[in-house]
Structures are given as C-alpha cells and as structure tokens.
GROMACS .gro file of C-alpha atoms in nm:
model
  166
    1MET     CA    1  -0.011   0.002   0.005
    2ARG     CA    2   0.104   0.336  -0.086
    3GLU     CA    3   0.265   0.504   0.203
    4HIS     CA    4   0.315   0.893   0.095
    5PHE     CA    5   0.071   1.162  -0.086
    6PHE     CA    6   0.141   1.452  -0.304
    7ALA     CA    7   0.001   1.780  -0.221
    8PRO     CA    8  -0.096   1.931  -0.564
    9TRP     CA    9  -0.185   2.323  -0.574
   10SER     CA   10  -0.478   2.378  -0.705
   11THR     CA   11  -0.524   2.673  -0.968
   12ARG     CA   12  -0.622   2.921  -0.738
   13LEU     CA   13  -0.347   2.854  -0.522
   14LYS     CA   14  -0.105   2.889  -0.739
   15LEU     CA   15  -0.282   3.241  -0.865
   16MET     CA   16  -0.316   3.398  -0.533
   17THR     CA   17   0.086   3.244  -0.398
   18GLY     CA   18   0.230   3.410  -0.744
   19GLY     CA   19   0.049   3.731  -0.708
   20LEU     CA   20   0.086   3.774  -0.308
   21ALA     CA   21   0.477   3.661  -0.372
   22ALA     CA   22   0.529   3.947  -0.681
   23ILE     CA   23   0.364   4.192  -0.418
   24LEU     CA   24   0.565   4.162  -0.155
   25ILE     CA   25   0.928   4.109  -0.349
   26VAL     CA   26   0.812   4.449  -0.503
   27ALA     CA   27   0.729   4.549  -0.221
   28ALA     CA   28   1.078   4.433  -0.071
   29ALA     CA   29   1.241   4.641  -0.348
   30VAL     CA   30   1.068   4.986  -0.314
   31THR     CA   31   1.075   4.985   0.044
   32ALA     CA   32   1.459   5.122   0.201
   33GLY     CA   33   1.657   4.961   0.477
   34PRO     CA   34   1.528   4.712   0.755
   35GLY     CA   35   1.163   4.697   0.615
   36SER     CA   36   1.271   4.497   0.289
   37LEU     CA   37   1.407   4.247   0.491
   38VAL     CA   38   1.115   4.212   0.721
   39ILE     CA   39   0.885   4.180   0.369
   40LEU     CA   40   1.089   3.919   0.251
   41ALA     CA   41   1.114   3.704   0.610
   42ILE     CA   42   0.706   3.696   0.599
   43LEU     CA   43   0.754   3.538   0.244
   44LEU     CA   44   0.962   3.288   0.408
   45VAL     CA   45   0.828   3.208   0.663
   46ALA     CA   46   0.510   3.184   0.498
   47ALA     CA   47   0.672   2.905   0.267
   48ALA     CA   48   0.853   2.719   0.593
   49PHE     CA   49   0.429   2.672   0.625
   50ALA     CA   50   0.353   2.525   0.310
   51ILE     CA   51   0.241   2.191   0.299
   52ARG     CA   52   0.450   1.913   0.070
   53GLY     CA   53   0.273   1.627   0.096
   54TYR     CA   54   0.140   1.351   0.377
   55SER     CA   55   0.271   0.975   0.473
   56VAL     CA   56   0.101   0.718   0.683
   57MET     CA   57   0.371   0.555   0.817
   58ASP     CA   58   0.440   0.412   1.180
   59GLY     CA   59   0.084   0.435   1.298
   60ARG     CA   60   0.131   0.791   1.247
   61LEU     CA   61  -0.031   1.063   0.938
   62LEU     CA   62   0.279   1.317   0.873
   63ILE     CA   63   0.212   1.612   0.694
   64HIS     CA   64   0.567   1.750   0.585
   65ARG     CA   65   0.653   2.058   0.588
   66LEU     CA   66   0.925   2.236   0.472
   67GLY     CA   67   1.250   2.082   0.677
   68TRP     CA   68   0.952   1.958   0.989
   69SER     CA   69   0.626   1.774   0.974
   70ASN     CA   70   0.331   1.759   1.171
   71LYS     CA   71   0.248   1.421   1.377
   72PHE     CA   72  -0.070   1.269   1.428
   73ASP     CA   73  -0.137   0.948   1.600
   74LEU     CA   74  -0.387   0.748   1.406
   75SER     CA   75  -0.480   0.556   1.759
   76GLU     CA   76  -0.712   0.791   1.790
   77LEU     CA   77  -0.913   0.870   1.478
   78VAL     CA   78  -1.250   0.877   1.514
   79SER     CA   79  -1.346   0.865   1.133
   80ALA     CA   80  -1.213   0.969   0.773
   81GLU     CA   81  -1.414   1.084   0.464
   82VAL     CA   82  -1.358   1.201   0.147
   83SER     CA   83  -1.554   1.570   0.121
   84PRO     CA   84  -1.511   1.750  -0.163
   85GLY     CA   85  -1.560   2.127  -0.078
   86ALA     CA   86  -1.586   2.066   0.244
   87THR     CA   87  -1.401   2.412   0.296
   88MET     CA   88  -1.612   2.607   0.120
   89GLY     CA   89  -1.775   2.902   0.361
   90SER     CA   90  -1.453   2.886   0.618
   91LEU     CA   91  -1.385   3.151   0.768
   92ARG     CA   92  -1.001   3.173   0.826
   93THR     CA   93  -0.959   3.213   1.262
   94MET     CA   94  -0.583   3.233   1.250
   95GLY     CA   95  -0.310   3.088   0.936
   96ILE     CA   96  -0.244   3.146   0.607
   97GLY     CA   97  -0.500   3.193   0.383
   98GLY     CA   98  -0.331   3.139  -0.050
   99LEU     CA   99   0.031   3.221   0.033
  100PHE     CA  100   0.220   2.870   0.022
  101GLY     CA  101  -0.116   2.727   0.118
  102PHE     CA  102  -0.439   2.737   0.328
  103VAL     CA  103  -0.267   2.678   0.632
  104GLY     CA  104  -0.429   2.709   1.022
  105HIS     CA  105  -0.729   2.752   1.211
  106PHE     CA  106  -1.035   2.788   1.057
  107ARG     CA  107  -1.463   2.762   1.083
  108ASN     CA  108  -1.740   2.696   0.877
  109GLU     CA  109  -2.121   2.604   0.945
  110ILE     CA  110  -2.008   2.280   0.804
  111LEU     CA  111  -1.706   2.127   0.981
  112GLY     CA  112  -1.733   2.390   1.290
  113SER     CA  113  -1.361   2.479   1.396
  114TYR     CA  114  -1.092   2.254   1.224
  115LYS     CA  115  -0.735   2.273   1.115
  116ALA     CA  116  -0.626   2.279   0.770
  117PHE     CA  117  -0.315   2.146   0.598
  118ALA     CA  118  -0.447   2.210   0.231
  119THR     CA  119  -0.311   2.295  -0.131
  120ASN     CA  120  -0.627   2.211  -0.302
  121GLU     CA  121  -0.989   2.267  -0.209
  122LEU     CA  122  -1.135   2.004  -0.457
  123ASN     CA  123  -0.961   1.739  -0.274
  124THR     CA  124  -1.036   1.744   0.057
  125VAL     CA  125  -1.041   1.489   0.337
  126VAL     CA  126  -1.196   1.524   0.694
  127LEU     CA  127  -1.001   1.366   0.937
  128VAL     CA  128  -1.144   1.369   1.325
  129PHE     CA  129  -0.949   1.301   1.583
  130GLY     CA  130  -1.108   1.302   1.915
  131ASP     CA  131  -1.256   1.723   1.932
  132GLN     CA  132  -0.965   1.734   1.688
  133THR     CA  133  -1.094   1.805   1.306
  134ILE     CA  134  -0.795   1.836   1.037
  135VAL     CA  135  -0.886   1.818   0.676
  136ASP     CA  136  -0.553   1.749   0.396
  137THR     CA  137  -0.602   1.753   0.028
  138PRO     CA  138  -0.363   1.425  -0.041
  139ASP     CA  139  -0.324   1.365  -0.443
  140ASP     CA  140  -0.610   1.093  -0.418
  141PRO     CA  141  -0.824   1.151  -0.129
  142GLU     CA  142  -1.000   0.787  -0.187
  143GLU     CA  143  -0.672   0.536  -0.164
  144PHE     CA  144  -0.535   0.798   0.150
  145VAL     CA  145  -0.815   0.757   0.309
  146GLU     CA  146  -0.841   0.376   0.222
  147VAL     CA  147  -0.454   0.382   0.382
  148VAL     CA  148  -0.511   0.613   0.666
  149THR     CA  149  -0.827   0.341   0.780
  150ALA     CA  150  -0.610   0.031   0.722
  151ALA     CA  151  -0.338   0.177   0.895
  152GLU     CA  152  -0.561   0.318   1.226
  153ALA     CA  153  -0.745  -0.053   1.199
  154ALA     CA  154  -0.384  -0.234   1.205
  155LEU     CA  155  -0.332  -0.075   1.554
  156THR     CA  156  -0.669  -0.170   1.700
  157PRO     CA  157  -0.619  -0.497   1.831
  158SER     CA  158  -0.955  -0.705   1.714
  159PRO     CA  159  -1.183  -0.864   1.996
  160GLU     CA  160  -1.076  -1.191   1.889
  161ALA     CA  161  -0.750  -1.165   1.964
  162GLU     CA  162  -0.833  -0.955   2.270
  163ALA     CA  163  -1.111  -1.256   2.395
  164SER     CA  164  -0.738  -1.522   2.307
  165GLU     CA  165  -0.515  -1.252   2.541
  166GLU     CA  166  -0.732  -1.323   2.842
   0.00000   0.00000   0.00000
C-alpha cells in the first residue's frame, strides 16, 4: 500500500501565491532599510509552512512541511472521509489563507472549527481525531482514506485477539 501522498496545488492557490509573492517582492525592492528584510522574512516564513505532502507510517499521519512535519497518532482517529469542497465558506481564524497553502485554524458551518493543511479545496479529506478535526488535500483522496483507515485498523486489536489474550 502507498505510504506517501503529494499535496497538489489548485489553480487558485498557484495564482494567489504568485500574486502575493510578486507583491511582497516588489514591496521589498521599493522599501528602504530593514523594512525590506521584514517583508522578505514574511515570504520565507510562509514558505516554511507550505504543505509538501502527507505520509502514513508507523501508526502516524505525517504532514510534511519544509524541514519538519506535523504528526497525528492514528490510534486516536475517529473518522476519515473524502468530502470535496468541505472547506467552502470557511473563515480563517488564525493561519495562512493563500500564500503557499491554506494552513491553520478555520471555521465553517459544516465542520465547525478545524485545522487545515490544504493546497487544493477540491481534494479535501476530513479527519476527526477525538475533539480535533483536520482537513488534508492529498493527490488521491480515496486511496488516502483507505490507507489511513487501514493503518488505524492495524493499531486496534480485534475483539478475537483481545479474547485470546485473556
């Protein structure tokens, strides 16, 4: 079974990132002094938070960033489902909304509060870990859900295995 999934960018994200990056670069070029460094730092920090892909390994979901990963323990997974467009109508409460991704804390009427690790709003997968909901956007949402649920099931002992241990 596949372990790694890419995080493809939607056309909307490509256009937003290109436009915002161009604005920041021009602003840095015309700003004198340390202000230009601050503007470039904003661009670099946002790039560090970009979603580079997702992996399911060793009972964990890893969300890859530039040089680091967020980790979620699949033993705490309650549900995983493909839900195209689940992020529509969302309000960003804290995070990045279009510069290298849609990353951070968001809220909408369908999901309530959730964390997004997204690059393409049409590939949305909604994962519930206890009281925390996260949204990922892998290149193959259906296969991603199969892999995540299989990995979670492998962590959960079957009733027959528990009965034989007693």
